[in-house]
Coordinates of C-alpha atoms and ligand atoms in Angstrom, one line a residue:
X1 CA 105.2 121.4 103.1
X2 CA 102.4 122.7 100.8
X3 CA 101.3 120.8 97.7
X4 CA 99.9 122.7 94.8
X5 CA 96.3 121.4 95.0
X6 CA 93.2 122.8 93.3
X7 CA 91.4 122.3 96.6
X8 CA 93.9 122.9 99.4
X9 CA 91.3 121.8 102.0
X10 CA 91.9 118.2 100.9
X11 CA 95.3 118.2 102.5
X12 CA 94.0 117.3 106.0
X13 CA 96.3 116.3 108.8
X14 CA 93.8 115.9 111.6
X15 CA 91.8 112.8 112.4
X16 CA 88.1 112.3 111.8
X17 CA 86.8 111.0 115.1
X18 CA 83.1 110.7 116.0
X19 CA 82.2 113.3 113.3
X20 CA 84.8 115.9 114.3
X21 CA 88.2 116.7 112.8
X22 CA 90.6 116.7 115.8
X23 CA 94.2 116.6 116.8
X24 CA 95.3 114.0 119.4
X25 CA 94.3 115.0 122.9
X26 CA 98.0 114.5 123.9
X27 CA 99.1 116.7 121.1
X28 CA 101.4 113.9 119.9
X29 CA 102.0 113.5 116.2
X30 CA 103.7 111.3 113.7
X31 CA 105.4 112.6 110.5
X32 CA 104.5 111.8 107.0
X33 CA 107.4 111.9 104.6
X34 CA 107.8 112.0 100.8
X35 CA 109.8 108.8 99.9
X36 CA 111.4 110.5 96.9
X37 CA 112.7 113.6 98.7
X38 CA 112.5 112.4 102.4
X39 CA 110.9 115.8 103.1
X40 CA 108.2 115.9 105.8
X41 CA 104.9 116.7 104.1
X42 CA 102.6 116.6 107.2
X43 CA 102.3 115.7 110.8
X44 CA 99.2 113.6 111.7
X45 CA 97.9 112.9 115.2
X46 CA 99.1 110.0 117.3
X47 CA 95.8 109.2 119.1
X48 CA 95.4 106.9 122.0
X49 CA 93.0 104.1 122.9
X50 CA 90.5 106.3 124.6
X51 CA 90.1 108.3 121.4
X52 CA 89.6 105.1 119.4
X53 CA 87.0 104.0 121.9
X54 CA 85.2 107.4 121.3
X55 CA 85.2 106.7 117.5
X56 CA 83.8 103.2 118.1
X57 CA 81.0 104.5 120.4
X58 CA 80.0 107.1 117.9
X59 CA 80.0 104.5 115.1
X60 CA 77.6 102.4 117.0
X61 CA 75.1 105.2 117.3
X62 CA 75.5 106.3 113.7
X63 CA 75.3 102.7 112.4
X64 CA 71.8 102.1 113.8
X65 CA 70.3 105.1 111.9
X66 CA 72.3 104.3 108.8
X67 CA 71.1 100.7 108.6
X68 CA 67.5 101.9 109.1
X69 CA 67.7 104.1 106.0
X70 CA 66.5 102.7 102.7
X71 CA 69.3 101.0 100.7
X72 CA 68.6 103.5 97.8
X73 CA 69.5 106.4 100.1
X74 CA 72.8 104.7 101.0
X75 CA 73.4 104.0 97.4
X76 CA 72.8 107.6 96.4
X77 CA 75.3 108.9 99.0
X78 CA 77.9 106.4 97.8
X79 CA 77.3 107.5 94.2
X80 CA 77.8 111.1 95.2
X81 CA 81.1 110.1 96.9
X82 CA 82.2 108.4 93.7
X83 CA 81.4 111.6 91.7
X84 CA 83.4 113.7 94.2
X85 CA 86.4 111.4 94.1
X86 CA 86.5 111.3 90.3
X87 CA 86.3 115.1 90.2
X88 CA 89.2 115.4 92.7
X89 CA 91.4 112.9 90.8
X90 CA 94.3 115.3 90.2
X91 CA 94.5 116.5 93.8
X92 CA 94.1 113.0 95.3
X93 CA 96.8 111.6 92.9
X94 CA 99.3 114.4 93.9
X95 CA 98.6 113.7 97.6
X96 CA 99.0 109.9 97.0
X97 CA 102.3 110.3 95.0
X98 CA 103.7 112.7 97.6
X99 CA 103.2 110.2 100.4
X100 CA 103.7 106.9 98.6
X101 CA 106.0 107.7 95.7
X102 CA 104.4 106.0 92.8
X103 CA 104.4 107.9 89.4
X104 CA 101.5 110.3 89.0
X105 CA 100.1 108.4 86.1
X106 CA 99.9 105.3 88.3
X107 CA 98.4 107.4 91.1
X108 CA 95.7 108.7 88.8
X109 CA 95.1 105.1 87.8
X110 CA 94.8 104.1 91.4
X111 CA 92.3 106.9 92.1
X112 CA 90.1 105.7 89.2
X113 CA 90.5 102.1 90.5
X114 CA 89.6 103.2 94.1
X115 CA 86.6 105.2 92.7
X116 CA 85.4 102.1 90.8
X117 CA 84.8 100.2 94.1
X118 CA 82.6 103.1 95.4
X119 CA 80.6 103.0 92.2
X120 CA 80.3 99.2 92.3
X121 CA 79.1 99.1 95.9
X122 CA 76.7 102.0 95.3
X123 CA 75.0 99.7 92.9
X124 CA 75.4 96.5 95.1
X125 CA 73.8 98.4 98.1
X126 CA 70.4 98.0 96.4
X127 CA 70.8 94.2 95.7
X128 CA 71.3 92.7 99.1
X129 CA 68.6 90.1 98.6
X130 CA 67.3 87.7 101.3
X131 CA 65.5 84.4 100.7
X132 CA 62.3 82.5 101.4
X133 CA 63.1 78.8 101.4
X134 CA 60.6 75.9 100.8
X135 CA 60.7 74.1 104.1
X136 CA 59.9 70.5 105.2
X137 CA 56.6 71.5 107.0
X138 CA 53.5 72.8 105.4
X139 CA 52.6 75.1 108.3
X140 CA 56.0 76.8 108.6
X141 CA 57.8 79.4 106.6
X142 CA 61.6 79.7 106.4
X143 CA 62.8 83.3 105.8
X144 CA 66.4 84.4 105.5
X145 CA 67.2 88.0 106.2
X146 CA 70.5 89.7 105.2
X147 CA 71.5 92.3 107.8
X148 CA 74.6 94.5 108.3
X149 CA 77.4 93.1 110.5
X150 CA 77.3 96.4 112.5
X151 CA 80.4 98.4 113.5
X152 CA 83.5 97.3 111.6
X153 CA 87.2 98.2 111.6
X154 CA 89.8 98.3 108.8
X155 CA 93.6 98.4 108.8
X156 CA 95.2 99.1 105.5
X157 CA 98.7 99.1 103.9
X158 CA 100.8 101.9 102.4
X159 CA 101.1 100.5 98.8
X160 CA 97.6 101.4 97.6
X161 CA 96.6 104.4 99.9
X162 CA 93.4 104.9 98.0
X163 CA 92.2 101.6 96.6
X164 CA 92.6 99.6 99.8
X165 CA 90.6 102.2 101.6
X166 CA 87.6 102.3 99.3
X167 CA 87.7 98.5 98.8
X168 CA 86.7 98.3 102.5
X169 CA 84.7 101.4 103.2
X170 CA 82.4 101.1 100.2
X171 CA 81.0 97.6 100.9
X172 CA 80.8 98.3 104.6
X173 CA 78.7 101.5 104.1
X174 CA 76.7 99.8 101.2
X175 CA 75.7 97.0 103.6
X176 CA 74.6 99.4 106.3
X177 CA 77.7 99.1 108.5
X178 CA 79.9 101.8 110.2
X179 CA 83.7 101.8 109.9
X180 CA 86.7 102.9 112.0
X181 CA 89.7 102.9 109.6
X182 CA 93.4 103.0 110.5
X183 CA 95.4 103.7 107.3
X184 CA 99.2 102.9 107.2
X185 CA 101.2 105.4 109.1
X186 CA 103.3 106.1 105.9
X187 CA 100.3 107.1 103.8
X188 CA 97.4 108.5 105.9
X189 CA 96.8 111.7 103.9
X190 CA 95.0 110.0 101.0
X191 CA 92.6 108.3 103.4
X192 CA 91.9 111.6 105.2
X193 CA 91.2 113.3 101.9
X194 CA 88.8 110.5 100.9
X195 CA 87.1 110.9 104.2
X196 CA 86.6 114.7 103.6
X197 CA 84.9 113.8 100.3
X198 CA 82.8 111.1 102.0
X199 CA 81.5 113.8 104.4
X200 CA 80.7 116.1 101.5
X201 CA 78.8 113.3 99.8
X202 CA 76.5 113.0 102.9
X203 CA 78.1 110.2 104.9
X204 CA 76.6 110.9 108.4
X205 CA 78.7 112.1 111.3
X206 CA 80.3 109.3 113.3
X207 CA 79.6 106.6 110.7
X208 CA 83.2 106.8 109.4
X209 CA 86.2 107.6 111.5
X210 CA 89.8 107.7 110.2
X211 CA 92.5 107.5 112.9
X212 CA 96.3 107.5 113.0
X213 CA 99.0 106.7 115.5
X214 CA 100.6 103.7 117.0
X215 CA 99.5 100.7 114.9
X216 CA 99.9 98.3 117.8
X217 CA 97.9 100.5 120.2
X218 CA 95.1 101.3 117.7
X219 CA 95.0 97.7 116.7
X220 CA 94.7 96.6 120.3
X221 CA 91.5 98.6 120.7
X222 CA 90.0 97.7 117.3
X223 CA 90.6 94.0 117.9
X224 CA 89.4 93.9 121.6
X225 CA 86.5 96.3 121.7
X226 CA 83.3 94.1 121.7
X227 CA 81.4 96.8 119.7
X228 CA 83.6 96.0 116.7
X229 CA 82.0 93.0 115.0
X230 CA 84.4 92.7 112.1
X231 CA 87.9 93.6 111.1
X232 CA 89.1 93.8 107.5
X233 CA 92.9 93.8 107.1
X234 CA 95.2 94.2 104.1
X235 CA 98.9 93.8 104.8
X236 CA 101.5 91.2 105.6
X237 CA 100.7 87.7 106.5
X238 CA 102.7 88.1 109.7
X239 CA 100.6 91.0 111.0
X240 CA 97.4 89.4 109.7
X241 CA 98.0 86.3 111.8
X242 CA 98.5 88.5 114.9
X243 CA 95.3 90.4 114.3
X244 CA 93.3 87.2 113.8
X245 CA 94.6 86.0 117.1
X246 CA 93.6 89.3 118.8
X247 CA 90.1 89.2 117.3
X248 CA 89.5 85.6 118.6
X249 CA 88.8 86.8 122.1
X250 CA 85.6 88.6 121.0
X251 CA 84.9 86.2 118.0
X252 CA 85.1 89.0 115.5
X253 CA 84.7 88.2 111.8
X254 CA 87.8 88.9 109.8
X255 CA 88.6 89.5 106.2
X256 CA 92.3 89.1 105.5
X257 CA 94.1 90.2 102.3
X258 CA 97.7 89.1 103.0
X259 CA 101.0 88.4 101.4
X260 CA 101.6 86.8 98.1
X261 CA 104.2 84.8 96.1
X262 CA 102.8 84.9 92.6
X263 CA 104.1 82.4 90.0
X264 CA 104.3 83.8 86.4
X265 CA 104.6 80.8 84.1
X266 CA 105.5 81.1 80.4
X267 CA 105.0 77.9 78.4
X268 CA 106.7 77.0 75.1
X269 CA 103.5 77.8 73.1
X270 CA 103.0 81.3 74.6
X271 CA 103.0 84.5 72.7
X272 CA 106.4 85.6 73.9
X273 CA 105.9 89.4 73.2
X274 CA 102.6 89.3 75.1
X275 CA 104.2 87.4 77.9
X276 CA 107.0 90.0 78.2
X277 CA 104.4 92.8 78.3
X278 CA 102.4 90.9 80.9
X279 CA 105.5 90.4 83.0
X280 CA 106.3 94.1 82.8
X281 CA 102.8 95.1 83.9
X282 CA 102.6 92.5 86.7
X283 CA 106.2 92.8 88.1
X284 CA 107.0 96.5 87.9
X285 CA 103.7 98.1 88.7
X286 CA 104.2 100.3 91.9
X287 CA 107.9 99.4 91.7
X288 CA 107.0 95.8 92.4
X289 CA 105.3 96.8 95.7
X290 CA 102.0 94.9 95.3
X291 CA 100.9 91.6 96.8
X292 CA 99.9 90.4 93.3
X293 CA 103.2 91.1 91.6
X294 CA 104.9 88.3 89.7
X295 CA 107.3 87.0 92.4
X296 CA 108.7 84.0 90.6
X297 CA 108.9 83.9 86.8
X298 CA 109.0 80.3 85.4
X299 CA 110.0 80.1 81.8
X300 CA 109.9 76.8 79.8
X301 CA 113.3 75.8 78.4
X302 CA 112.2 76.2 74.7
X303 CA 111.5 79.9 75.1
X304 CA 113.7 80.8 78.1
X305 CA 116.5 82.6 76.3
X306 CA 114.3 84.5 73.9
X307 CA 112.0 85.6 76.8
X308 CA 114.9 86.7 79.0
X309 CA 116.5 88.7 76.2
X310 CA 113.3 90.6 75.4
X311 CA 112.4 91.1 79.0
X312 CA 115.8 92.4 79.9
X313 CA 115.7 94.8 77.0
X314 CA 112.3 96.2 78.1
X315 CA 113.4 96.5 81.7
X316 CA 116.6 98.4 80.7
X317 CA 114.3 101.0 79.1
X318 CA 112.4 101.8 82.3
X319 CA 112.8 105.3 83.6
X320 CA 113.4 105.6 87.4
X321 CA 112.7 108.8 89.2
X322 CA 110.4 110.8 91.5
X323 CA 106.7 110.2 90.8
X324 CA 106.1 113.9 90.0
X325 CA 108.7 113.8 87.2
X326 CA 107.3 113.3 83.7
X327 CA 107.5 109.9 82.0
X328 CA 108.7 108.1 85.1
X329 CA 108.0 104.4 85.2
X330 CA 109.5 103.4 88.6
X331 CA 109.3 105.5 91.7
X332 CA 111.2 105.1 95.0
X333 CA 110.6 102.2 97.3
X334 CA 108.6 103.1 100.4
X335 CA 111.6 103.3 102.8
X336 CA 115.1 102.2 103.6
X337 CA 113.9 98.9 105.1
X338 CA 112.4 98.0 101.8
X339 CA 115.7 98.7 100.0
X340 CA 117.6 96.6 102.5
X341 CA 115.2 93.7 102.0
X342 CA 115.6 93.8 98.2
X343 CA 119.4 94.1 98.6
X344 CA 119.5 91.1 100.9
X345 CA 117.4 88.9 98.5
X346 CA 119.7 89.8 95.6
X347 CA 122.9 89.1 97.6
X348 CA 121.4 85.8 98.7
X349 CA 120.7 84.8 95.1
X350 CA 124.1 85.9 93.9
X351 CA 125.8 83.9 96.7
X352 CA 123.9 80.8 95.4
X353 CA 124.9 81.3 91.8
X354 CA 122.3 83.6 90.2
X355 CA 123.3 86.0 87.4
X356 CA 122.0 89.6 87.1
X357 CA 120.8 90.2 83.5
X358 CA 120.0 93.9 84.0
X359 CA 119.9 96.2 87.0
X360 CA 120.9 94.7 90.3
X361 CA 121.6 97.6 92.6
X362 CA 120.6 100.8 94.2
X363 CA 119.9 103.5 91.6
X364 CA 122.2 106.4 90.9
X365 CA 119.5 108.7 92.2
X366 CA 120.3 107.3 95.7
X367 CA 117.8 107.4 98.5
X368 CA 115.3 104.5 98.1
X369 CA 115.4 104.4 94.3
X370 CA 116.3 100.9 93.1
X371 CA 117.2 99.6 89.7
X372 CA 114.5 97.5 88.0
X373 CA 116.3 94.1 87.8
X374 CA 116.1 90.7 86.1
X375 CA 118.0 87.8 87.6
X376 CA 118.6 84.4 85.8
X377 CA 120.1 81.1 86.8
X378 CA 117.8 81.0 89.9
X379 CA 116.8 78.0 92.0
X380 CA 114.3 77.1 94.7
X381 CA 117.2 77.3 97.3
X382 CA 117.2 81.1 96.9
X383 CA 115.3 83.2 99.4
X384 CA 113.1 85.0 96.8
X385 CA 111.6 81.6 95.8
X386 CA 110.0 81.5 99.2
X387 CA 109.7 85.2 100.2
X388 CA 107.6 88.1 98.8
X389 CA 110.1 90.4 97.1
X390 CA 108.0 93.6 97.3
X391 CA 110.4 95.3 95.0
X392 CA 111.4 95.6 91.2
X393 CA 113.2 92.3 91.0
X394 CA 112.2 89.6 88.5
X395 CA 113.8 86.2 89.2
X396 CA 113.6 83.8 86.2
X397 CA 113.4 80.1 86.9
X398 CA 113.9 77.7 83.9
X399 CA 111.6 74.6 83.8
X400 CA 111.0 71.6 81.5
X401 CA 107.6 70.1 82.0
X402 CA 104.0 71.1 83.0
X403 CA 104.0 68.8 85.9
X404 CA 107.3 70.2 87.2
X405 CA 106.2 73.8 87.0
X406 CA 102.8 73.2 88.7
X407 CA 104.6 71.5 91.6
X408 CA 107.1 74.4 91.8
X409 CA 104.4 77.1 91.5
X410 CA 102.4 75.5 94.4
X411 CA 105.5 75.0 96.6
X412 CA 104.6 77.9 98.9
X413 CA 102.3 78.7 101.8
X414 CA 100.9 81.6 99.9
X415 CA 98.0 81.5 97.5
X416 CA 97.0 84.9 96.3
X417 CA 97.6 85.6 92.5
X418 CA 99.1 83.4 89.8
X419 CA 99.6 83.9 86.1
X420 CA 100.5 81.8 83.0
X421 CA 100.9 82.3 79.3
X422 CA 100.0 79.5 76.9
X423 CA 97.6 78.7 74.1
X424 CA 96.8 75.0 74.3
X425 CA 93.3 75.0 75.6
X426 CA 93.6 71.6 77.3
X427 CA 96.7 72.9 79.2
X428 CA 94.9 76.2 80.1
X429 CA 92.2 74.3 81.9
X430 CA 94.6 71.7 83.5
X431 CA 96.9 74.4 84.9
X432 CA 94.2 76.8 86.0
X433 CA 92.5 74.1 88.0
X434 CA 95.7 72.8 89.6
X435 CA 97.2 76.1 90.7
X436 CA 96.5 76.6 94.4
X437 CA 95.7 80.3 94.3
X438 CA 92.7 82.5 94.8
X439 CA 93.2 84.2 91.4
X440 CA 94.6 83.0 88.1
X441 CA 95.5 85.4 85.2
X442 CA 95.7 83.6 81.8
X443 CA 97.6 85.5 79.1
X444 CA 97.4 88.7 81.2
X445 CA 99.5 90.2 84.0
X446 CA 96.7 92.5 85.3
X447 CA 93.7 90.9 87.0
X448 CA 92.5 93.5 89.5
X449 CA 89.2 95.3 89.0
X450 CA 86.0 96.0 91.0
X451 CA 83.9 93.4 89.3
X452 CA 86.2 90.5 90.3
X453 CA 86.4 88.6 93.6
X454 CA 89.9 89.6 94.9
X455 CA 91.4 87.4 97.5
X456 CA 93.7 84.5 98.4
X457 CA 93.8 81.0 99.9
X458 CA 96.2 79.3 102.3
X459 CA 98.3 82.0 104.1
X460 CA 97.3 84.7 101.7
X461 CA 94.1 85.3 103.5
X462 CA 90.4 84.8 103.7
X463 CA 87.3 86.6 102.3
X464 CA 86.9 88.4 99.0
X465 CA 86.9 92.1 98.1
X466 CA 85.1 93.6 95.2
X467 CA 82.6 91.7 93.0
X468 CA 79.1 90.6 94.0
X469 CA 80.8 88.5 96.7
X470 CA 82.5 91.4 98.4
X471 CA 79.5 92.7 100.2
X472 CA 79.0 89.3 101.9
X473 CA 81.9 90.0 104.2
X474 CA 79.8 92.8 105.7
X475 CA 76.5 90.9 106.0
X476 CA 75.0 88.5 108.6
X477 CA 72.3 86.0 107.7
X478 CA 69.3 85.8 110.0
X479 CA 67.0 82.7 109.8
X480 CA 63.4 83.3 110.7
X481 CA 61.1 80.4 111.2
X482 CA 57.4 81.4 111.1
X483 CA 54.7 79.0 112.4
X484 CA 51.5 79.7 110.5
Ligands
NAI1 N1 96.8 90.7 99.9 C1 96.8 92.0 99.7 O1 95.8 92.5 99.1 C2 97.9 92.9 100.2 C3 99.0 92.4 100.9 N2 100.0 93.3 101.3 C4 101.1 92.7 102.1 O2 101.5 93.6 103.1 C5 103.0 93.8 103.1 C6 103.4 95.2 102.8 O3 102.5 96.1 103.3 P1 102.8 96.7 104.8 O4 101.9 97.9 104.9 O5 104.2 96.9 105.0 O6 102.3 95.5 105.7 P2 102.1 95.6 107.3 O7 101.4 94.3 107.6 O8 103.4 95.9 108.0 O9 101.1 96.8 107.6 C7 99.8 96.8 107.1 C8 99.0 97.7 108.0 O10 99.0 97.1 109.3 C9 99.4 98.0 110.3 N3 100.0 97.2 111.4 C10 101.3 96.7 111.4 N4 101.5 96.0 112.6 C11 100.3 96.1 113.3 C12 99.9 95.6 114.5 N5 100.7 94.8 115.3 N6 98.6 95.8 114.9 C13 97.8 96.5 114.2 N7 98.1 97.0 112.9 C14 99.4 96.8 112.5 C15 100.3 98.9 109.6 O11 100.4 100.2 110.3 C16 99.5 99.1 108.3 O12 98.5 100.0 108.5 C17 103.4 92.8 102.1 O13 103.7 91.5 102.7 C18 102.3 92.7 101.1 O14 102.3 91.5 100.4 C19 100.0 94.6 101.1 C20 98.9 95.1 100.3 C21 97.8 94.3 99.8
LIG2 O1 97.6 95.9 97.8 C1 97.8 95.3 96.8 O2 98.8 94.8 96.4 C2 96.6 95.4 95.9 O3 95.6 94.6 96.4 C3 96.9 94.9 94.5 S1 95.8 95.4 93.4 O4 94.4 95.3 93.9 O5 96.1 96.8 93.1 O6 96.0 94.6 92.2

């Protein structure tokens, strides 16, 4: 299938391995399909472990030379990559929507978001400062060097095929590392297009490889090859735990951005209209397929009915359709399994007494289109209190007191994003400090940006991406003790 791109060379279906664009030696491929039409848009290689090992060996050679270059040179190449990504926004957005499904407007927003990480770490590259430390002995000097981890690997999910890629490649290259990246099998084309632009920006051959194929087979090589010193993963907690175990044998460093179960709390003193808009942004972005989506909406009794009525009215106005159609708000879910999961969660809730206020089923368009839904009368006995929905379903839980809702909000092994709306300043500090999450949005439903430390606690992961902290995941400290 051809896409009407300004630059058709960006639709690349080979892999970038050791500086060359290649098919799999075996000739095997995997299909990439458009979730809105189920049409095959490309076939990408299914490479094997020997080809991954080749990419890793080339990365080791390229990384030595890359780390030896002045930080300003690395920064300038990243800046050029940023400029090329921004210039290719329309093409990248169309590729992204074609393989992931989100509305084109959201895809263009994701390209800008993805580019912002490249811009940010182009600047951070020049600020990896070490330390000299006043020591306990007059004739000794303590020096702390910051050096790149070395050759790194990344495995990324399908829900943000651009931003999750640059959120890993940019800090790695800024720090002086190399990277071998495996994008999600559902959405590899955006990553391959970004790699083309990275090459054009001057990223040296072999420093970045992008490989596709069996996740388990590629993961086995990336987690066991001793040359790889760090793995950065974004995806489900289940897979993240498996990868951490696999990395243990060679004591690799890991950064894990895993699943979420975000509480979205509306207190009696909240601005209800603002809370409704915040819920719309947090819950229905990417058809609810983000790890930071509001997963449980807790509404205090005094404003519950007003909030539900206004939210249901807004949700009913959402337009569902293919991402390439004009004015679409909600695209298709990624695949049939995602639809089945959402259907099961709704059926479970209904069987335990929940009421559908709006939506509640597969959309008339068929395929993987699902109605944006609001469910009320929900309880903690329902599966979606404990499981990540990853779909356009908003369960509303009524609560009475601040103590009760903090207990309910923290009643999960996850700890990624959380949100609440309220205006009492004392409560704002009490609640923000008591929520067991890596991120807290107060009177907003959108918290993700390149300047902020994105990450979770508990079983939502470890490490931070973006911000001045994000580069630390790609840096090793070296202590030098100098006897005068
Ligand atoms: N915390 C965060 O920033 C994010 C978390 N997620 C979570 O990921 C899930 C949805 O995304 P998915 O892509 O379906 O997650 P997933 O965990 O199934 O897949 C993520 C990536 O891991 C790869 N993978 C799967 N099994 C593997 C294995 N055994 N060895 C090596 N690689 C393997 C996949 O091919 C993909 O590239 C949700 O739970 C969501 O919350 C997704 C995006 C961001
Ligand atoms: O994969 C995700 O869900 C993203 O990390 C969420 S965000 O960064 O786009 O908010």
